Short mmCIF file of C-alpha atoms in Angstrom, two decimals:
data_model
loop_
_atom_site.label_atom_id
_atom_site.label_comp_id
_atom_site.label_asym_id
_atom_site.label_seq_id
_atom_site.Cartn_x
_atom_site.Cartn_y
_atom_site.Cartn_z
CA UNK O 165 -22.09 -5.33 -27.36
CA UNK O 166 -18.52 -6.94 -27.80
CA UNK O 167 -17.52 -4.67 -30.16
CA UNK O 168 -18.56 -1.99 -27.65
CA UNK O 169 -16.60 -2.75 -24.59
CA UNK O 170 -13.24 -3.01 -25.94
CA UNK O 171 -12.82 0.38 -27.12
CA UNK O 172 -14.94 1.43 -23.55
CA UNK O 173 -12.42 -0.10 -21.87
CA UNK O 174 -9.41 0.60 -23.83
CA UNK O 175 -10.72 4.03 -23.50
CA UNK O 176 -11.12 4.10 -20.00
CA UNK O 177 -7.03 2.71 -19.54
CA UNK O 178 -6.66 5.85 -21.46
CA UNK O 179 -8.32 8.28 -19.85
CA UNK O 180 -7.51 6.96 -16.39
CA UNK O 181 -3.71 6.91 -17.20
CA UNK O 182 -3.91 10.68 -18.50
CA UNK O 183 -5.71 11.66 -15.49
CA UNK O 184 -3.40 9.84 -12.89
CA UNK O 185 -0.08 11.61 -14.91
CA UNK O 186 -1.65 14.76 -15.13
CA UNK O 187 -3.15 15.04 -11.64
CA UNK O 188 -6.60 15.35 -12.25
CA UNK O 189 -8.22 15.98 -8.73
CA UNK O 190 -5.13 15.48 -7.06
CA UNK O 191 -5.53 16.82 -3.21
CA UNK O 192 -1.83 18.16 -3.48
CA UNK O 193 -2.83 21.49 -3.73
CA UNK O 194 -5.19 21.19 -0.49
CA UNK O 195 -3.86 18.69 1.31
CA UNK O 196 -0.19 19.21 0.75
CA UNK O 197 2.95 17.05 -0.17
CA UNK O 198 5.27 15.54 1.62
CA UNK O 199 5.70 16.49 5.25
CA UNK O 200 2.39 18.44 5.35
CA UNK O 201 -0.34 17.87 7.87
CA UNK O 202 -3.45 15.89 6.68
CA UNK O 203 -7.13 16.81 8.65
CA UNK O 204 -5.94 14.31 11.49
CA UNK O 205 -3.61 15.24 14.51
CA UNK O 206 -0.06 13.94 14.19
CA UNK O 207 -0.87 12.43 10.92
CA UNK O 208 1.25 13.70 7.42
CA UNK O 209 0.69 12.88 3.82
CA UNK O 210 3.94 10.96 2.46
CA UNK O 211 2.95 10.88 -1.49
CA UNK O 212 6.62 10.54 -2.58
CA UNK O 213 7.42 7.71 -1.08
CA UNK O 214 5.87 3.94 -1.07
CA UNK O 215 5.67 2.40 2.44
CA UNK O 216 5.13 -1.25 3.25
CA UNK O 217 1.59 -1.97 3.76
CA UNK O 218 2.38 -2.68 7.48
CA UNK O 219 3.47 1.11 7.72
CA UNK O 220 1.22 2.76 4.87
CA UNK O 221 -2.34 0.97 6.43
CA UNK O 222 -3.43 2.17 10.27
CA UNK O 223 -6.68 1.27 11.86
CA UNK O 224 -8.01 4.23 13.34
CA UNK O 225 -9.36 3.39 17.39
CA UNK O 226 -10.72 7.05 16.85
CA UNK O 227 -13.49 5.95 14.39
CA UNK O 228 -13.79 2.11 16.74
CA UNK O 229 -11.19 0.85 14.43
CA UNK O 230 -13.66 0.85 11.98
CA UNK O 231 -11.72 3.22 9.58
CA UNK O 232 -8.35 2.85 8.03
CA UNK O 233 -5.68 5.57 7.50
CA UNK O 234 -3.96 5.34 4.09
CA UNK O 235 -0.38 7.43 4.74
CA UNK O 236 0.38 7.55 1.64
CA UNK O 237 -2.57 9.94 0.63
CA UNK O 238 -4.01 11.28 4.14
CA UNK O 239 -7.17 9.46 3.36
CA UNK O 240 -9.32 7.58 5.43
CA UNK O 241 -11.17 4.48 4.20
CA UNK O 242 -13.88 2.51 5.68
CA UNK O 243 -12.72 -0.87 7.19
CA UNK O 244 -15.09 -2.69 5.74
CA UNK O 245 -17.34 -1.19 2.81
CA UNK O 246 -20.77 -2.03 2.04
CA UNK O 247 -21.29 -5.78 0.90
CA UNK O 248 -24.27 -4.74 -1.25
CA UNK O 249 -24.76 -2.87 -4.51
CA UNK O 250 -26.28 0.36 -5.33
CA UNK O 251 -26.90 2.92 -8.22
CA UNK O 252 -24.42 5.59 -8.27
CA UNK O 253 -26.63 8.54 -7.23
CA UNK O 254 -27.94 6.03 -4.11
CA UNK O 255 -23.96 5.58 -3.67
CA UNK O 256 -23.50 9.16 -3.41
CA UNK O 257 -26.08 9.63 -0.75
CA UNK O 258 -25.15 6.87 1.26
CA UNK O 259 -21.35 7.71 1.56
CA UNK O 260 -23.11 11.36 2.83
CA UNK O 261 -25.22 10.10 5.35
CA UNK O 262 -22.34 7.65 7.08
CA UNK O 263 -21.42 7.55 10.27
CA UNK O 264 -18.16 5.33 10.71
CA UNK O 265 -17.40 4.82 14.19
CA UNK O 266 -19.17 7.34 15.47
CA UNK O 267 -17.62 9.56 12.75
CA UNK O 268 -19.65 11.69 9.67
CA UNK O 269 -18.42 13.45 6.45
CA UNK O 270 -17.68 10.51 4.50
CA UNK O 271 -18.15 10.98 0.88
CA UNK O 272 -17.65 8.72 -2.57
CA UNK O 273 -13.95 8.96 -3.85
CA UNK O 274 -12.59 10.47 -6.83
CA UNK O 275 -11.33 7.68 -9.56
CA UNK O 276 -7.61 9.06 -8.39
CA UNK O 277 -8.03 8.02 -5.12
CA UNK O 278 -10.18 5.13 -5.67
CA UNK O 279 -7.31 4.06 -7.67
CA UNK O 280 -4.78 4.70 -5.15
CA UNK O 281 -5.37 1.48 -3.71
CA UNK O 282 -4.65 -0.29 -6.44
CA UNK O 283 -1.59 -2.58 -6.22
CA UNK O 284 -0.36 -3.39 -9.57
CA UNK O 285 1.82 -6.34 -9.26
CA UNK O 286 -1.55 -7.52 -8.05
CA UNK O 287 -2.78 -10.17 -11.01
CA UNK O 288 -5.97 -11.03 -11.66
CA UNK O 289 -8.42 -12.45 -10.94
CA UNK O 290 -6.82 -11.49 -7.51
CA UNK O 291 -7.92 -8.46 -5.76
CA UNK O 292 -5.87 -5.49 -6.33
CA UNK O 293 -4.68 -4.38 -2.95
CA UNK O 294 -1.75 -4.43 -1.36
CA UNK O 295 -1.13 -7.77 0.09
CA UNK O 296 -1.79 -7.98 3.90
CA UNK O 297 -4.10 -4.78 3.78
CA UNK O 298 -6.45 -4.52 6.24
CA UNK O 299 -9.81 -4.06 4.80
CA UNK O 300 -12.78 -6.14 5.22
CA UNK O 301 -15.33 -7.26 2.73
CA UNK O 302 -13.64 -5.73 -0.29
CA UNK O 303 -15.02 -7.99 -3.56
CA UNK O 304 -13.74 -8.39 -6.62
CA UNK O 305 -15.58 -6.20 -8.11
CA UNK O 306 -16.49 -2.72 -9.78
CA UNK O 307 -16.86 0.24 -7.09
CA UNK O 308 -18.26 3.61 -8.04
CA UNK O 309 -15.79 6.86 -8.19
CA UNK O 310 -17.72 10.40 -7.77
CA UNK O 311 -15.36 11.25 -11.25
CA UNK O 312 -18.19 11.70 -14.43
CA UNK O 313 -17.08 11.27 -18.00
CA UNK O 314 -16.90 14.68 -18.92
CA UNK O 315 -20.32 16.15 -19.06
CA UNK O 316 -22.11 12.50 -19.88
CA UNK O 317 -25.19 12.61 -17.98
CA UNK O 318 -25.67 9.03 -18.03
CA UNK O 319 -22.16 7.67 -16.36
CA UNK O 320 -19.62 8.12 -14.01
CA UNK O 321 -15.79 6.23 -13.79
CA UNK O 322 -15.66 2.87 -11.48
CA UNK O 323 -12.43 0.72 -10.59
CA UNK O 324 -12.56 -2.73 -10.74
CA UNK O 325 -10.47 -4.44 -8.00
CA UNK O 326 -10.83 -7.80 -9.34
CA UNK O 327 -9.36 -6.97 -13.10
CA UNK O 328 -5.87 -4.95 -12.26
CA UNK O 329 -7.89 -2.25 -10.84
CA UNK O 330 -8.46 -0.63 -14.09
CA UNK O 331 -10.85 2.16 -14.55
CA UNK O 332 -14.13 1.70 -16.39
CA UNK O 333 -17.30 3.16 -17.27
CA UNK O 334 -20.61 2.51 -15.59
CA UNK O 335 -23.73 3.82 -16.69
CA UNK O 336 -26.07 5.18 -13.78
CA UNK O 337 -28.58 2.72 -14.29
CA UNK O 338 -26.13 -0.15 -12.91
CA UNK O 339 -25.68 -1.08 -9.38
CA UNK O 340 -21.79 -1.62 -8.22
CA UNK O 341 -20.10 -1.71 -4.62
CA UNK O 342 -19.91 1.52 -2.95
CA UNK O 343 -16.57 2.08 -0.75
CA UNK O 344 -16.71 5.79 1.28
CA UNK O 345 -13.86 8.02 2.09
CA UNK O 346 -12.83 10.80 3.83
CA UNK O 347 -10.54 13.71 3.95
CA UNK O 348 -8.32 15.25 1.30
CA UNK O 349 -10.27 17.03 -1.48
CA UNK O 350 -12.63 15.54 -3.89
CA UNK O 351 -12.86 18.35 -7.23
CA UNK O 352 -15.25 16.20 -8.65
CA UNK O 353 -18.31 16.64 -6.38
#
């Protein structure tokens, strides 16, 4: 099993790091750069730029401030995601069937965006977000992405917020924390 992980997980640094500098299901092409208009009035994507978490995080009263706007990406991110664990195709279904203050057409995110939360200078075992963020719940833990390994039947990409934030495999079978999103454009569903 030992001899297994490493190279999964070397592997999945890899991959992840390919994807993320060759745009794999980046939402620039729908959603725009810089300046453009995201799904929600008065609200523009600013991807070129890093703001302070007090700038880049707003809680939405639209959604009962139970939704975050990330401004850096246009997305919107629940508050405070699911506490328990789930398989990933039970993960899938219940980021579908959400309703976040009062709000549908949530969905699981792609590894990219998953990812985007990810604050490097972050180290663990600490969790990888941005400090003074403005989630709830989030664990130190391993969340499903919608991304599959290539055609693998049997897996899909996670990001685990407790270890950097790196990207790793997880089979189906497994249960891991579920965190919905919305907006933007997910290529991978």
């Amino acid at each position: 099993m030992k001899r297994r992980r490493l190279p999964t997980v070397t592997m999945g640094a890899l991959v992840l790091g390919g994807l993320l500098v060759a745009g794999y299901g980046s939402t620039d092409a729908a959603a725009g750069v810089e300046g453009v208009p995201t799904d929600l009035p008065g609200v523009t994507q600013n991807r070129d730029k890093a703001l302070p978490t007090a700038q880049r995080f707003v809680i939405l009263p639209a959604f009962n401030s139970d939704a975050v706007l990330d401004k850096e990406t246009g997305l919107v991110w629940e508050k405070s995601p699911q506490t328990t664990s789930t398989k990933w195709s039970v993960a899938r279904r219940t980021c579908t069937e959400k309703n976040v203050g009062g709000q549908k057409g949530w969905r699981l995110p792609s590894l990219e965006e998953l990812a985007s939360l990810v604050d490097p200078s972050v180290a663990p075992p600490g969790l990888a977000l941005p400090p003074g963020h403005p989630f709830l719940a989030v664990q130190s833990a391993v969340y499903w992405s919608s991304t599959r390994v290539g055609e693998d039947p049997k897996g899909s990409w996670g990001v685990h917020f407790g270890l950097g934030g790196g990207a790793t495999f997880i089979n189906w079978a497994h249960s891991v924390q579920v965190w919905c999103v919305r907006g933007g454009v997910n290529t991978d569903q």
